[in-house]
Short mmCIF file of C-alpha atoms in Angstrom, two decimals:
data_model
loop_
_atom_site.label_atom_id
_atom_site.label_comp_id
_atom_site.label_asym_id
_atom_site.label_seq_id
_atom_site.Cartn_x
_atom_site.Cartn_y
_atom_site.Cartn_z
CA MET A 1 -3.88 -15.24 -0.07
CA ILE A 2 -2.66 -12.74 -3.46
CA GLY A 3 0.30 -10.50 -2.78
CA ILE A 4 3.46 -9.01 -4.55
CA LYS A 5 5.88 -12.06 -5.75
CA SER A 6 8.02 -9.95 -8.11
CA ILE A 7 8.59 -6.76 -9.93
CA ALA A 8 10.49 -5.78 -12.70
CA SER A 9 11.16 -2.60 -15.14
CA TYR A 10 11.86 -1.21 -18.27
CA ILE A 11 13.69 2.17 -18.59
CA PRO A 12 14.51 3.51 -21.78
CA ASP A 13 18.21 3.62 -22.76
CA ASP A 14 17.73 7.20 -24.52
CA PHE A 15 17.66 10.30 -22.17
CA VAL A 16 17.40 14.06 -21.65
CA ASP A 17 20.64 15.37 -19.69
CA ASN A 18 18.98 17.47 -17.04
CA TYR A 19 22.04 19.77 -16.40
CA THR A 20 21.67 20.91 -20.48
CA GLN A 21 18.39 21.52 -20.01
CA ALA A 22 19.00 23.88 -16.70
CA LYS A 23 20.99 26.04 -18.52
CA LEU A 24 18.17 26.91 -20.97
CA PHE A 25 16.04 27.83 -17.97
CA ASP A 26 18.74 29.57 -16.35
CA GLU A 27 18.91 27.13 -13.49
CA THR A 28 21.91 26.05 -11.60
CA ASP A 29 23.31 22.76 -11.51
CA ASP A 30 22.46 22.93 -7.50
CA PHE A 31 18.96 23.24 -8.24
CA ILE A 32 18.93 19.96 -10.44
CA LYS A 33 20.91 18.03 -8.29
CA ASN A 34 19.08 18.64 -4.82
CA LYS A 35 15.94 20.34 -5.51
CA ILE A 36 14.89 18.19 -8.62
CA GLY A 37 16.79 15.09 -7.94
CA ALA A 38 17.03 13.93 -11.74
CA GLU A 39 20.27 14.66 -13.50
CA ARG A 40 18.84 12.41 -16.49
CA LEU A 41 15.40 11.92 -17.57
CA PRO A 42 14.74 8.61 -19.49
CA ARG A 43 12.77 8.96 -22.91
CA LYS A 44 11.15 6.54 -25.06
CA LYS A 45 11.77 6.52 -28.87
CA PRO A 46 9.36 8.55 -30.75
CA GLU A 47 7.94 5.54 -32.65
CA GLN A 48 7.61 3.51 -29.14
CA GLU A 49 3.97 3.42 -27.98
CA THR A 50 2.81 2.98 -24.70
CA SER A 51 2.27 -0.72 -25.06
CA ASP A 52 5.69 -1.11 -26.73
CA LEU A 53 6.90 -0.09 -22.85
CA VAL A 54 4.24 -2.01 -21.14
CA GLU A 55 5.49 -5.19 -23.30
CA MET A 56 9.36 -4.20 -22.33
CA ALA A 57 8.44 -4.54 -18.61
CA VAL A 58 6.64 -7.56 -18.87
CA LEU A 59 9.01 -9.36 -20.72
CA ASN A 60 11.65 -8.30 -18.26
CA LEU A 61 9.23 -9.76 -15.42
CA LEU A 62 8.89 -13.01 -17.05
CA LYS A 63 12.85 -13.26 -17.82
CA LYS A 64 13.26 -12.45 -14.24
CA CYS A 65 10.64 -15.11 -13.00
CA PRO A 66 10.95 -18.28 -15.54
CA GLU A 67 8.53 -19.78 -13.18
CA LEU A 68 5.93 -17.63 -14.28
CA ASP A 69 4.76 -19.23 -17.95
CA LYS A 70 2.30 -16.69 -19.89
CA SER A 71 -0.02 -19.55 -19.97
CA LYS A 72 -0.57 -19.15 -16.56
CA ILE A 73 -1.07 -15.29 -16.50
CA ASP A 74 -4.90 -14.47 -15.96
CA ALA A 75 -5.03 -10.76 -15.42
CA LEU A 76 -3.12 -7.99 -17.35
CA ILE A 77 -3.89 -4.55 -15.69
CA VAL A 78 -2.27 -1.50 -16.99
CA VAL A 79 -2.14 1.98 -14.89
CA THR A 80 -1.56 4.78 -17.49
CA GLN A 81 -3.27 8.37 -18.55
CA ASN A 82 -1.27 8.02 -21.65
CA PRO A 83 -2.54 5.16 -23.54
CA ASP A 84 -1.92 4.20 -26.99
CA GLU A 85 -3.06 6.58 -29.68
CA GLU A 86 -6.14 8.22 -28.78
CA GLY A 87 -6.96 5.48 -25.62
CA LEU A 88 -9.59 3.37 -27.40
CA PRO A 89 -8.77 0.50 -27.65
CA HIS A 90 -7.30 0.12 -23.94
CA THR A 91 -3.60 -0.41 -23.70
CA ALA A 92 -3.78 -3.55 -22.02
CA ALA A 93 -5.78 -5.23 -25.04
CA ILE A 94 -3.03 -4.08 -27.35
CA ALA A 95 -0.15 -5.56 -24.67
CA GLN A 96 -2.05 -8.67 -24.78
CA ARG A 97 -1.58 -9.15 -28.21
CA LYS A 98 1.84 -7.99 -28.53
CA LEU A 99 2.77 -10.33 -25.42
CA ASN A 100 0.81 -13.46 -27.12
CA LEU A 101 -0.76 -13.93 -23.73
CA PRO A 102 -3.75 -16.24 -23.45
CA THR A 103 -7.15 -14.96 -24.82
CA SER A 104 -8.76 -16.15 -21.63
CA VAL A 105 -6.67 -13.08 -19.81
CA ALA A 106 -8.71 -10.30 -18.32
CA ALA A 107 -7.03 -6.73 -19.57
CA PHE A 108 -7.95 -3.23 -18.76
CA ASP A 109 -6.69 -0.07 -17.98
CA VAL A 110 -6.80 2.08 -15.03
CA SER A 111 -6.76 5.98 -15.30
CA LEU A 112 -4.88 7.14 -12.63
CA GLY A 113 -1.61 9.07 -11.98
CA CYS A 114 0.92 9.17 -9.19
CA SER A 115 -1.21 7.24 -6.73
CA GLY A 116 -2.11 4.53 -9.25
CA TYR A 117 0.46 1.92 -8.39
CA VAL A 118 -0.96 1.83 -4.73
CA TYR A 119 -4.47 1.51 -5.90
CA GLY A 120 -3.45 -0.82 -8.54
CA LEU A 121 -2.04 -3.42 -6.08
CA SER A 122 -5.48 -3.14 -4.30
CA ILE A 123 -7.43 -3.60 -7.50
CA ILE A 124 -5.45 -6.38 -8.75
CA LYS A 125 -5.60 -8.16 -5.54
CA GLY A 126 -9.49 -7.85 -5.07
CA PHE A 127 -9.64 -8.83 -8.50
CA LEU A 128 -7.79 -11.84 -8.60
CA GLU A 129 -9.25 -12.70 -5.09
CA THR A 130 -13.04 -12.43 -6.01
CA SER A 131 -12.78 -14.15 -9.46
CA GLY A 132 -10.52 -16.97 -8.08
CA LEU A 133 -7.61 -16.24 -10.40
CA LYS A 134 -4.37 -16.90 -9.59
CA ASN A 135 -1.66 -14.97 -11.26
CA GLY A 136 -1.91 -11.28 -12.45
CA ILE A 137 0.39 -8.43 -13.49
CA LEU A 138 -0.09 -5.09 -12.64
CA VAL A 139 2.04 -2.84 -15.28
CA THR A 140 2.43 1.14 -14.64
CA CYS A 141 3.26 2.79 -17.94
CA ASP A 142 2.79 6.58 -18.05
CA PRO A 143 5.31 8.20 -20.79
CA TYR A 144 4.90 11.93 -19.85
CA SER A 145 7.13 12.53 -22.77
CA LYS A 146 4.08 12.41 -25.23
CA ILE A 147 2.69 15.34 -23.37
CA ILE A 148 5.53 17.49 -22.45
CA ASN A 149 6.04 20.83 -23.73
CA MET A 150 9.83 20.81 -23.78
CA ASP A 151 9.69 24.84 -23.29
CA ASP A 152 7.55 24.46 -20.04
CA ARG A 153 10.37 25.02 -17.45
CA ILE A 154 7.83 23.43 -14.66
CA THR A 155 7.49 20.16 -15.91
CA SER A 156 10.35 19.35 -18.72
CA MET A 157 12.80 18.93 -15.95
CA LEU A 158 10.78 16.44 -13.81
CA PHE A 159 9.33 13.90 -15.70
CA GLY A 160 11.22 10.68 -17.22
CA ASP A 161 9.46 7.60 -19.17
CA ALA A 162 9.30 4.00 -17.59
CA ALA A 163 7.09 0.93 -17.12
CA THR A 164 7.43 -1.37 -14.58
CA ALA A 165 5.49 -4.98 -14.01
CA THR A 166 4.55 -6.37 -10.70
CA TRP A 167 3.58 -10.33 -10.53
CA MET A 168 0.52 -10.49 -8.26
CA GLY A 169 0.01 -13.93 -7.26
CA ASP A 170 -0.60 -16.95 -4.33
CA ASN A 171 1.93 -17.73 -1.88
CA PRO A 172 3.56 -14.00 -2.02
CA TYR A 173 6.58 -12.89 -0.88
CA TRP A 174 5.30 -9.82 0.30
CA ARG A 175 1.46 -8.90 1.62
CA LEU A 176 -0.76 -5.87 1.23
CA ASP A 177 -1.77 -4.85 5.06
CA SER A 178 -3.21 -1.26 5.59
CA ILE A 179 -4.35 0.58 2.74
CA SER A 180 -5.91 4.12 2.51
CA TYR A 181 -7.16 6.10 -0.42
CA GLY A 182 -8.02 10.01 -0.93
CA THR A 183 -9.14 12.31 -3.47
CA ASP A 184 -9.65 15.89 -3.49
CA GLY A 185 -11.12 16.87 -7.18
CA SER A 186 -11.04 20.69 -6.11
CA GLY A 187 -7.45 20.76 -7.31
CA SER A 188 -7.98 18.91 -10.54
CA GLU A 189 -7.15 21.44 -12.36
CA TYR A 190 -3.47 21.91 -10.98
CA LEU A 191 -2.27 19.02 -13.01
CA LYS A 192 -4.25 18.61 -16.51
CA LEU A 193 -4.15 18.07 -20.16
CA VAL A 194 -4.86 21.58 -22.25
CA ASN A 195 -4.38 21.14 -25.70
CA GLN A 196 -2.84 18.15 -25.73
CA LYS A 197 -0.03 19.22 -23.48
CA LEU A 198 0.73 18.83 -19.94
CA LEU A 199 -0.10 22.08 -17.46
CA MET A 200 1.03 22.21 -13.90
CA ASN A 201 0.42 24.46 -11.28
CA GLY A 202 3.89 23.68 -9.41
CA ARG A 203 3.17 25.48 -5.93
CA GLN A 204 -0.16 23.84 -5.16
CA ILE A 205 0.97 20.43 -6.34
CA PHE A 206 3.77 21.03 -3.65
CA ASN A 207 1.26 22.14 -1.28
CA PHE A 208 -0.82 19.08 -1.86
CA ALA A 209 2.15 16.79 -1.25
CA ALA A 210 3.76 18.82 1.68
CA THR A 211 0.46 18.93 3.85
CA GLN A 212 -1.43 15.91 2.74
CA VAL A 213 0.71 13.11 2.88
CA GLU A 214 1.91 13.58 6.43
CA PRO A 215 -1.32 13.09 7.80
CA ASN A 216 -2.01 10.12 5.59
CA ILE A 217 1.17 8.20 6.69
CA THR A 218 0.37 9.13 10.41
CA GLU A 219 -3.18 7.78 10.33
CA ILE A 220 -2.32 4.44 8.18
CA LEU A 221 0.33 3.97 11.22
CA LYS A 222 -2.10 4.52 13.57
CA ARG A 223 -4.65 2.29 12.20
CA ALA A 224 -1.99 -0.42 12.01
CA GLY A 225 -0.97 0.09 15.23
CA LEU A 226 2.41 1.11 14.48
CA GLN A 227 5.33 3.47 15.57
CA PRO A 228 6.87 5.35 12.70
CA GLU A 229 10.29 3.34 13.67
CA ASP A 230 8.29 0.18 13.23
CA VAL A 231 8.59 0.84 9.14
CA ASP A 232 12.08 0.20 7.73
CA LEU A 233 11.24 1.94 4.50
CA TYR A 234 9.48 4.66 3.29
CA CYS A 235 8.98 4.39 -0.65
CA LEU A 236 7.23 7.42 -1.44
CA HIS A 237 6.23 8.63 -4.97
CA GLN A 238 9.22 10.29 -6.31
CA GLY A 239 7.87 13.70 -7.54
CA SER A 240 10.95 15.83 -6.67
CA ALA A 241 13.60 15.57 -4.29
CA ALA A 242 12.47 18.78 -2.99
CA ILE A 243 8.88 17.25 -2.46
CA ILE A 244 10.34 14.04 -0.69
CA ASP A 245 12.61 16.48 1.81
CA ALA A 246 9.47 18.46 2.82
CA ILE A 247 7.48 15.16 3.67
CA SER A 248 10.58 13.75 5.27
CA ARG A 249 11.27 16.21 7.54
CA ARG A 250 7.75 15.93 9.09
CA PHE A 251 9.02 12.75 10.34
CA PRO A 252 12.27 13.52 12.25
CA SER A 253 12.55 10.09 13.86
CA VAL A 254 12.94 8.54 10.69
CA SER A 255 13.46 10.90 8.09
CA GLU A 256 16.55 9.04 6.66
CA ARG A 257 14.39 6.10 5.70
CA PHE A 258 12.44 8.12 3.25
CA VAL A 259 14.07 6.94 -0.19
CA LYS A 260 15.31 9.68 -2.45
CA LYS A 261 16.31 7.87 -5.90
CA MET A 262 15.47 9.65 -8.83
CA THR A 263 18.84 10.66 -10.22
CA ASN A 264 18.75 8.62 -13.46
CA THR A 265 15.17 8.31 -13.72
CA GLY A 266 13.11 11.60 -12.72
CA ASN A 267 9.59 11.69 -11.89
CA THR A 268 8.35 8.45 -13.43
CA VAL A 269 4.27 8.86 -12.30
CA SER A 270 3.05 5.79 -11.35
CA SER A 271 6.04 3.84 -11.95
CA SER A 272 8.08 5.65 -9.33
CA ILE A 273 7.22 3.28 -6.26
CA PRO A 274 7.65 -0.16 -8.17
CA ILE A 275 11.11 1.06 -9.37
CA LEU A 276 12.21 1.41 -5.68
CA LEU A 277 10.41 -1.34 -4.69
CA GLU A 278 12.06 -3.88 -7.22
CA GLU A 279 15.59 -2.76 -5.34
CA GLU A 280 14.08 -3.60 -1.91
CA LEU A 281 11.92 -6.57 -1.89
CA PHE A 282 14.63 -8.80 -1.43
CA ASN A 283 16.98 -6.79 0.90
CA LYS A 284 17.12 -9.37 3.94
CA ASN A 285 16.99 -6.32 6.17
CA ILE A 286 13.74 -4.57 5.12
CA ASN A 287 10.35 -6.39 6.46
CA ARG A 288 8.19 -3.63 6.41
CA ILE A 289 7.82 -0.83 3.71
CA LEU A 290 5.14 2.02 3.70
CA ILE A 291 4.46 3.34 0.13
CA CYS A 292 2.55 6.59 -0.97
CA GLY A 293 1.33 7.93 -4.26
CA PHE A 294 0.04 11.32 -4.81
CA GLY A 295 -0.93 13.36 -7.46
CA VAL A 296 -3.08 13.84 -10.46
CA GLY A 297 -6.95 14.62 -9.28
CA LEU A 298 -5.57 15.69 -6.55
CA SER A 299 -5.27 11.56 -5.51
CA ILE A 300 -3.31 10.13 -2.77
CA ALA A 301 -3.06 6.49 -1.64
CA THR A 302 -0.93 4.77 1.19
CA ALA A 303 -0.23 1.47 2.02
CA ILE A 304 1.87 -0.89 4.22
CA ILE A 305 3.37 -4.02 2.87
CA THR A 306 5.21 -6.48 4.78
CA GLU A 307 7.76 -9.50 3.90
CA VAL A 308 5.92 -12.97 4.05
CA GLY A 309 8.94 -15.05 3.47
CA LYS A 310 11.65 -14.66 0.65
CA GLU A 311 13.76 -17.25 -1.42
CA MET B 1 0.72 37.79 14.31
CA LEU B 2 3.72 36.95 11.92
CA THR B 3 6.82 38.71 12.82
CA GLU B 4 9.87 38.97 11.01
CA GLN B 5 11.75 36.36 13.34
CA ASP B 6 8.97 33.94 12.66
CA VAL B 7 9.74 33.99 8.88
CA ILE B 8 13.65 34.00 9.90
CA ASP B 9 13.27 30.99 11.91
CA ILE B 10 11.22 29.20 8.82
CA ILE B 11 14.18 29.98 6.69
CA ILE B 12 16.74 28.80 9.08
CA ASP B 13 14.46 25.65 10.08
CA LEU B 14 14.40 24.84 6.31
CA ASN B 15 17.84 25.17 5.85
CA ILE B 16 17.49 26.84 2.59
CA CYS B 17 19.94 29.74 3.04
CA ALA B 18 23.76 29.16 3.02
CA ASN B 19 24.81 32.48 4.57
CA LYS B 20 22.28 33.18 7.95
CA ASP B 21 24.13 36.00 8.63
CA SER B 22 22.89 37.95 5.34
CA ILE B 23 19.16 37.47 6.07
CA SER B 24 17.47 40.44 6.57
CA SER B 25 14.23 41.63 6.09
CA ASP B 26 14.13 44.16 3.05
CA ILE B 27 16.35 41.96 0.73
CA SER B 28 14.84 39.98 -1.94
CA LEU B 29 14.86 36.30 -1.02
CA LYS B 30 15.89 35.56 -4.65
CA SER B 31 19.32 37.56 -3.73
CA LEU B 32 19.97 35.22 -0.83
CA GLY B 33 20.12 32.52 -3.05
CA VAL B 34 16.26 31.03 -2.55
CA ASP B 35 14.81 29.32 -5.34
CA SER B 36 11.42 28.52 -6.68
CA LEU B 37 11.21 25.52 -5.00
CA ASP B 38 12.54 27.00 -1.73
CA VAL B 39 9.46 29.80 -2.00
CA PHE B 40 7.09 26.93 -2.27
CA ASN B 41 8.51 25.60 1.00
CA ILE B 42 8.27 29.05 2.41
CA LEU B 43 4.74 29.69 1.83
CA VAL B 44 3.91 26.14 3.08
CA GLU B 45 5.25 26.88 6.04
CA LEU B 46 3.63 30.37 6.31
CA GLU B 47 0.19 28.80 5.50
CA ILE B 48 0.57 26.40 8.35
CA LYS B 49 1.41 28.83 10.75
CA THR B 50 -1.17 31.71 10.12
CA GLY B 51 -3.71 29.18 8.86
CA GLN B 52 -4.22 31.26 5.93
CA LYS B 53 -4.29 30.29 2.59
CA ILE B 54 -1.89 32.40 0.20
CA PRO B 55 -3.63 32.61 -3.52
CA ASP B 56 -1.42 32.12 -6.57
CA SER B 57 -2.03 35.38 -7.69
CA ASP B 58 -0.46 37.09 -4.46
CA VAL B 59 2.82 34.96 -4.55
CA ASP B 60 4.45 37.37 -6.92
CA LYS B 61 4.07 39.98 -4.29
CA LEU B 62 5.94 38.11 -1.38
CA THR B 63 9.60 38.63 -2.24
CA THR B 64 11.24 39.88 0.83
CA ILE B 65 10.47 38.64 4.47
CA GLN B 66 9.16 42.55 5.19
CA GLU B 67 6.52 41.77 2.35
CA MET B 68 5.59 38.41 4.34
CA VAL B 69 5.13 40.11 7.40
CA GLU B 70 3.25 42.98 5.90
CA TYR B 71 0.94 40.37 3.95
CA PHE B 72 -0.51 38.93 7.38
CA SER B 73 -0.53 41.83 9.32
#
């Protein structure tokens, strides 16, 4: 059975101070702390490409997991909508060269935003199992600093750069259980690139999260035969503090189990869920986690992961 | 039909106004300290309660409780 063995991340040292930004937009410190939820937004260096962040995340994973030799890596999947240069060739191939991975590796990109990690887990699991392969790395890396207009109050205070790498392999510590997907392309215009800059209809994205996540979670719990209390932790995409609050209040009996942790990262798109999981995978008190990504598309994916054994 | 009390209840339930005694129907929500994300929250709850969608083009018209009640009347 293929599942999660480990997760590592790379968060750039450089950052934008969000309190300073707030003053430019005539917003309060309270708004930054309690509504946006991010005090600093990590930023890659201008000369860093997406594949450089991918490389750093994978190197951090290899450092964390010395038993994972590069020669044993069969697949590298990169979830991004901000690939190197103009997107051709695919970033996964560029990262394969930079990481000096074997040429036998299967490497490809997946174009998804904030739902990308949950989709990616399912894709890499299915890919490895169907192909009879043993070890794959799922990378998330969507540096929105490439496309943010810093004069835009809606997006400039939200997004941070980051990359994560998840080792998927045999004899995992966590297995992927129930999973569900959803897409509503009628909302595709609400988060899109226009002239290479990100344009977001904040209200409609908020609406989507506030109204569509709850039924998705409720449905997957029902399908799995679980009550909300049976899940130890709810690791949702960290869109903003206000979005997490709007969702968690719909689950009053377990609202304190919804993780809200983006103070030093901001909204890192598809990386936000694995950044949370990296901290919790080996927490002895946590045995079942619900993950849910939602955003660009509009797209949503929800899954339950369950511990199957820890070191 | 939406009443003033319905909107006040939503604002209180959402815990987005520090001074509940200051809430009245004709005062602008902004002057009560309601920020842009609070407004998103209120509008979501109004849409759920009334079953009606509020187009983006109408949002700027909804700056007070009174205007919200009149909008759905």
